mmCIF file of C-alpha atoms in Angstrom:
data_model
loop_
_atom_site.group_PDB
_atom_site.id
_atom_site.type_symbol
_atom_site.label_atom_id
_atom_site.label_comp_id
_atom_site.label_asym_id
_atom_site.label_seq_id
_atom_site.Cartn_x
_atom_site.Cartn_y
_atom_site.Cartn_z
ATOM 1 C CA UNK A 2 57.727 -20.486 -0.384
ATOM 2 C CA UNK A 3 54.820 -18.951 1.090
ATOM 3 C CA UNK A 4 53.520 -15.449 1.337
ATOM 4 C CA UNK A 5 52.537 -13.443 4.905
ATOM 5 C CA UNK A 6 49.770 -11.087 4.222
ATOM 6 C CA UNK A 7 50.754 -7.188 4.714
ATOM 7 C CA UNK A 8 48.759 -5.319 6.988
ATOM 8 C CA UNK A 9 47.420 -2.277 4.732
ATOM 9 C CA UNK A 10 45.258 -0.698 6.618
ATOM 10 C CA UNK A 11 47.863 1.860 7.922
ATOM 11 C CA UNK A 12 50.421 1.559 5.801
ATOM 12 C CA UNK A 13 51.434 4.200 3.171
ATOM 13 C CA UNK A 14 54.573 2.146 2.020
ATOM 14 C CA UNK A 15 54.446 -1.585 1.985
ATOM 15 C CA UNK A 16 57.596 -4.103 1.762
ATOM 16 C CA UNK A 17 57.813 -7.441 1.343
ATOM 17 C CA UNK A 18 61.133 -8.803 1.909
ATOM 18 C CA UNK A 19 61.878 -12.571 0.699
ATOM 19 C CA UNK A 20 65.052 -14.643 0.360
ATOM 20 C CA UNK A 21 66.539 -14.926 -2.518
ATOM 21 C CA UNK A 22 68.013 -18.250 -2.768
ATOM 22 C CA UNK A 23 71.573 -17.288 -2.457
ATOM 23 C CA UNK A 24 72.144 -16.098 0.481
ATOM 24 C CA UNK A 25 70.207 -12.594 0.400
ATOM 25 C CA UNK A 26 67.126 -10.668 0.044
ATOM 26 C CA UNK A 27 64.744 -9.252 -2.409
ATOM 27 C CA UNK A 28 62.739 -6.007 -1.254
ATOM 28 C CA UNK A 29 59.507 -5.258 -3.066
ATOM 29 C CA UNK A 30 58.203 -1.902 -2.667
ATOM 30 C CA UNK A 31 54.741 -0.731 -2.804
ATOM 31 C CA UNK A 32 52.406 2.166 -1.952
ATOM 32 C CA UNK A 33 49.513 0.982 -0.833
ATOM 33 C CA UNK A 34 47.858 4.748 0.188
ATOM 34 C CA UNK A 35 49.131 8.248 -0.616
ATOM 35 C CA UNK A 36 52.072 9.468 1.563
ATOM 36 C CA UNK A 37 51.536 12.610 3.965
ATOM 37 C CA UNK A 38 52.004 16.279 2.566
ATOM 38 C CA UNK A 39 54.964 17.457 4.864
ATOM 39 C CA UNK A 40 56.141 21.330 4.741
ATOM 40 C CA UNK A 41 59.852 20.892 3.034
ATOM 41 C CA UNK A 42 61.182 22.577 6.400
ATOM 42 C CA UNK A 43 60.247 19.220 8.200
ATOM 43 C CA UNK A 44 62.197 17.131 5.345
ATOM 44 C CA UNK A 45 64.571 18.942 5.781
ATOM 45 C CA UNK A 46 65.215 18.828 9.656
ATOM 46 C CA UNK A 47 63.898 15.493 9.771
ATOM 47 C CA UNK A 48 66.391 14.088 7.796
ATOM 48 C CA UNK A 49 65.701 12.871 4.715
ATOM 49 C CA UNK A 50 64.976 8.946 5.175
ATOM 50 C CA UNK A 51 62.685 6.312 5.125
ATOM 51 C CA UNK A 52 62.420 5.072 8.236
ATOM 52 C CA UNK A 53 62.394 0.964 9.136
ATOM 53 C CA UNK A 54 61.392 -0.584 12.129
ATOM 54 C CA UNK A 55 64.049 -2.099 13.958
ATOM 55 C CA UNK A 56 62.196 -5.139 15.129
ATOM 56 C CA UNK A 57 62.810 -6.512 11.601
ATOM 57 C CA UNK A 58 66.345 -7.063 12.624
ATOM 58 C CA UNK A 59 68.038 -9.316 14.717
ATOM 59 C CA UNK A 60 69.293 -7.699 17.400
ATOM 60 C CA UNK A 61 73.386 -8.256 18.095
ATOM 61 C CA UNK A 62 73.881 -9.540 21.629
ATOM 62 C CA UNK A 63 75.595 -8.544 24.700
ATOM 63 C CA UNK A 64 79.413 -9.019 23.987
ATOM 64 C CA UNK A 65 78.935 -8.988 20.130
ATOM 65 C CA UNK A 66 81.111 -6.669 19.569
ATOM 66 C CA UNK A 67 78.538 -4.593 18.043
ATOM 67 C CA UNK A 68 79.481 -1.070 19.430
ATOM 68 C CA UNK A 69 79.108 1.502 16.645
ATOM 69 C CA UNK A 70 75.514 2.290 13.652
ATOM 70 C CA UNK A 71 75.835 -0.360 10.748
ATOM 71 C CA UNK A 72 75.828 1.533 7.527
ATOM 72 C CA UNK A 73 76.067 -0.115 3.872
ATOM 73 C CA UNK A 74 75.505 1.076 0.523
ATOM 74 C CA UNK A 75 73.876 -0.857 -2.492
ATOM 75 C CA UNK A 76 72.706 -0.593 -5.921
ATOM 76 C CA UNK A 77 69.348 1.131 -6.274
ATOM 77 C CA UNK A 78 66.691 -0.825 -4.691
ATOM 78 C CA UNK A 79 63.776 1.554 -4.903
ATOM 79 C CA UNK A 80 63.421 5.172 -6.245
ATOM 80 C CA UNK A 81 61.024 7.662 -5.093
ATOM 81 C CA UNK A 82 59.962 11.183 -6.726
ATOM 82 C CA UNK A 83 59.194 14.031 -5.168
ATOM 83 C CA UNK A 84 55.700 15.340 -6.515
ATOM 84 C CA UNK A 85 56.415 19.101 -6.442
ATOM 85 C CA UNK A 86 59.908 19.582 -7.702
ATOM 86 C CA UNK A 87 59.867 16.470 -9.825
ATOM 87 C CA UNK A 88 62.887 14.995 -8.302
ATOM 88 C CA UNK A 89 64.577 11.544 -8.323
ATOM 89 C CA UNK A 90 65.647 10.050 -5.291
ATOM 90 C CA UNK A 91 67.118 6.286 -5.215
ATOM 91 C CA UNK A 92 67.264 4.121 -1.984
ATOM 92 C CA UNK A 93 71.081 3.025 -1.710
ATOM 93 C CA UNK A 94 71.756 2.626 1.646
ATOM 94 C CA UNK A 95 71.075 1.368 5.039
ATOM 95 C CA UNK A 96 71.412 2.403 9.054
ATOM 96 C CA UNK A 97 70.798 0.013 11.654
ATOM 97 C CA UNK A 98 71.715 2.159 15.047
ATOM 98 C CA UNK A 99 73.792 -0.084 17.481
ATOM 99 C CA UNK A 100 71.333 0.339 19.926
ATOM 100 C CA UNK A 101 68.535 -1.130 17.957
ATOM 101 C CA UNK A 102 66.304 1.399 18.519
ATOM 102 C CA UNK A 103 66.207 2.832 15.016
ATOM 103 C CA UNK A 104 66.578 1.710 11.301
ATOM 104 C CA UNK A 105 66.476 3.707 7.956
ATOM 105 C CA UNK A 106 67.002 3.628 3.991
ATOM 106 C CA UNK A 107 69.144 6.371 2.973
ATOM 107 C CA UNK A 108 68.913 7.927 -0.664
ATOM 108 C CA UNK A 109 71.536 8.607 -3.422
ATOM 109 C CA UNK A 110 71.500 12.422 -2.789
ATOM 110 C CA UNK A 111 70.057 15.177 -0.226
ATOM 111 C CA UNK A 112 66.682 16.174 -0.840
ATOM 112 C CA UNK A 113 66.409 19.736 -2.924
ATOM 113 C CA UNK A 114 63.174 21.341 -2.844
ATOM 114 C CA UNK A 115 62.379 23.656 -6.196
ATOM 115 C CA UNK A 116 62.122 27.208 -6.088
ATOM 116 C CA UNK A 117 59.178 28.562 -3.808
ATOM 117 C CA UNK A 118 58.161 25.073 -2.934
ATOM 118 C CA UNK A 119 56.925 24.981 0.737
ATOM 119 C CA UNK A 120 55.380 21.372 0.808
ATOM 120 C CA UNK A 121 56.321 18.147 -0.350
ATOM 121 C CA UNK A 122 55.194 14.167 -1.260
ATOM 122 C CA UNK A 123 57.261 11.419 -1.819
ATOM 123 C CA UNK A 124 56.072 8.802 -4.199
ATOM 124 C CA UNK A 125 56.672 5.431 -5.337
ATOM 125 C CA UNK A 126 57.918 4.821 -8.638
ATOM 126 C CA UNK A 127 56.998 1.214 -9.474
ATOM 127 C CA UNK A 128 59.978 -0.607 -10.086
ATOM 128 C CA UNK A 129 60.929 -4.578 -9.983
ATOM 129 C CA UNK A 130 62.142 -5.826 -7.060
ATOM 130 C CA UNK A 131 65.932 -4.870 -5.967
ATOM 131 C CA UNK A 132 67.934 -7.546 -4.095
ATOM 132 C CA UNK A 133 70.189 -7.324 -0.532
ATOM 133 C CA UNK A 134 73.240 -9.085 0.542
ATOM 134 C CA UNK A 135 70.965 -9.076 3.778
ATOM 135 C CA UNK A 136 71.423 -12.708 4.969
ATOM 136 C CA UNK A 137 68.079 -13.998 5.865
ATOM 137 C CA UNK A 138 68.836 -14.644 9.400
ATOM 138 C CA UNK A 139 69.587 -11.376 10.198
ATOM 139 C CA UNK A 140 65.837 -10.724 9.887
ATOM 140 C CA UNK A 141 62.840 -11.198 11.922
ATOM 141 C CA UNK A 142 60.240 -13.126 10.238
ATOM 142 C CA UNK A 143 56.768 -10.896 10.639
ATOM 143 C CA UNK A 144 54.975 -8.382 9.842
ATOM 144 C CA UNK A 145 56.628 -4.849 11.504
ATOM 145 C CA UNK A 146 55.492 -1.568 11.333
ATOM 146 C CA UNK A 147 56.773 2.327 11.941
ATOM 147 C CA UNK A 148 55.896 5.361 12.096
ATOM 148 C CA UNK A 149 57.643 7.330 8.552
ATOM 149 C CA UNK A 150 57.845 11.594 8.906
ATOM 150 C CA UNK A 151 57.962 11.309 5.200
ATOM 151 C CA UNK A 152 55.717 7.981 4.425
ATOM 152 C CA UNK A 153 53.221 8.092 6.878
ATOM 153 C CA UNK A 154 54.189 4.387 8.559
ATOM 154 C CA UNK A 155 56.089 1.673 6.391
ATOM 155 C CA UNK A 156 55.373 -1.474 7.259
ATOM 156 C CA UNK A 157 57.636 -4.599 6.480
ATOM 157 C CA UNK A 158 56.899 -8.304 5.978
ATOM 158 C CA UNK A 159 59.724 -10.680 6.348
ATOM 159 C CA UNK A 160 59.019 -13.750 5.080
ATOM 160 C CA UNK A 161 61.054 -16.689 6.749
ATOM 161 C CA UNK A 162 63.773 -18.721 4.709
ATOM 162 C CA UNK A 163 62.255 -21.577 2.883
ATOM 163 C CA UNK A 164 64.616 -24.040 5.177
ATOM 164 C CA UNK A 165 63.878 -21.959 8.465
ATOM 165 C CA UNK A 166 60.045 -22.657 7.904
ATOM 166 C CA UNK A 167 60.561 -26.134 7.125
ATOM 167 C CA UNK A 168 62.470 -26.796 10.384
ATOM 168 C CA UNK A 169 59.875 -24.667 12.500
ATOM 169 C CA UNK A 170 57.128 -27.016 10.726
ATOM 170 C CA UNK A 171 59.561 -30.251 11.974
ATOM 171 C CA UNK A 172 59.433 -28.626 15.365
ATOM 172 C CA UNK A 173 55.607 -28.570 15.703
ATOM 173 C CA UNK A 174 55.247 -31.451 14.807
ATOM 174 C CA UNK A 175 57.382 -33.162 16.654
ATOM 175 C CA UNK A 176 56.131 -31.364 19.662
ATOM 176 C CA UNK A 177 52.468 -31.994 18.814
ATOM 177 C CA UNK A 178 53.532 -36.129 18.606
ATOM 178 C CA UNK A 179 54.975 -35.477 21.971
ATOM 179 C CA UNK A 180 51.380 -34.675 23.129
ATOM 180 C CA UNK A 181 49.095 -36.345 21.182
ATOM 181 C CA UNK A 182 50.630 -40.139 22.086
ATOM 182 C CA UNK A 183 52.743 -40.469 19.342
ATOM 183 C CA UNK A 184 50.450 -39.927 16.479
ATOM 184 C CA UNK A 185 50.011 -36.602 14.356
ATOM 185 C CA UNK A 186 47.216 -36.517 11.209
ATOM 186 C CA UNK A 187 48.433 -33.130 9.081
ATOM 187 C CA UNK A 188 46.554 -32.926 5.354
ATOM 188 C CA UNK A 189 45.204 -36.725 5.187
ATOM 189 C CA UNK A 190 48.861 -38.288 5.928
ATOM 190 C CA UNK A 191 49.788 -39.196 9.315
ATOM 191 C CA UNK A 192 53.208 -39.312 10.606
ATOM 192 C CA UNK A 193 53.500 -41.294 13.990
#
């Protein structure tokens, strides 16, 4: 398996997403820069969420079927804690909007500010890595970013399926033979 390099310059909250070898995903979570001071009034209207960007995906056809949000709920993938109040929040669930226009984790609970707190931060809590049900190839390989109210952007690398890469390398290569007259020289062998 290989790794894609996260793009960090921008990012508050970093994800790597990976296969797991049965059939689903791990998530590892990290903060790579502080998240934004928000007043609570704007977590509160926002919505309280960490926003994903739906490129990561795949997107359901035209006659899939695919008319209403997908919404599941997991185990506890990631916690975050609020640096004001001191609250626990655990990320348990997902929203994929049938449009495709917009993703999001959901936590456990609704966010509760503590008495006379007008601003809040969400941070990380380091944690292992939690694992998906998230079939590999309903992902997007790539690095994808957005724009968070409440994490300044996340940005999510999805790294391909160990089999997936390995038939993409086949593919090159058999399209590089086409050109190159039937001969292709990759790390001192050559394969003709």
């Amino acid at each position: 398996m290989f790794w894609l390099g996260i793009a960090e310059s921008e990012a508050a909250v970093a994800m790597v997403v990976v296969p797991d070898g049965v059939g689903g995903t791990r998530y590892t979570f990290e903060e790579v820069s502080a998240n934004p001071l928000v007043p609570v009034s704007m977590v509160l209207s926002s919505g309280f969420r960490m926003e994903l960007p739906p490129g990561m995906f795949v997107a359901s056809g035209p006659g899939s079927g695919g008319a209403s949000d997908i919404v599941g709920v997991f185990p506890a993938i990631a916690r975050v804690r609020e640096t004001g109040s001191g609250g626990a929040y655990d990320v348990v669930s997902l929203l994929i909007g049938a449009d495709g226009g917009y993703a999001s984790f959901g936590f456990d609970r609704a966010f509760v500010p503590g008495p006379g707190q007008s601003e809040a931060r969400f941070a990380l809590v380091p944690g292992a890595p939690g694992s998906l049900g998230i079939a590999p190839e309903a992902l997007v390989p790539g690095t994808h970013v957005v724009s968070s109210v409440l994490f300044g952007s996340v940005t999510v690398t999805v790294v391909p399926e160990p089999g997936s890469a390995g038939l993409l390398a086949v593919a090159v290569l058999m399209a590089l033979r086409r050109r190159g007259g039937g001969r292709v020289v990759v790390a001192g062998g050559v394969f003709c």
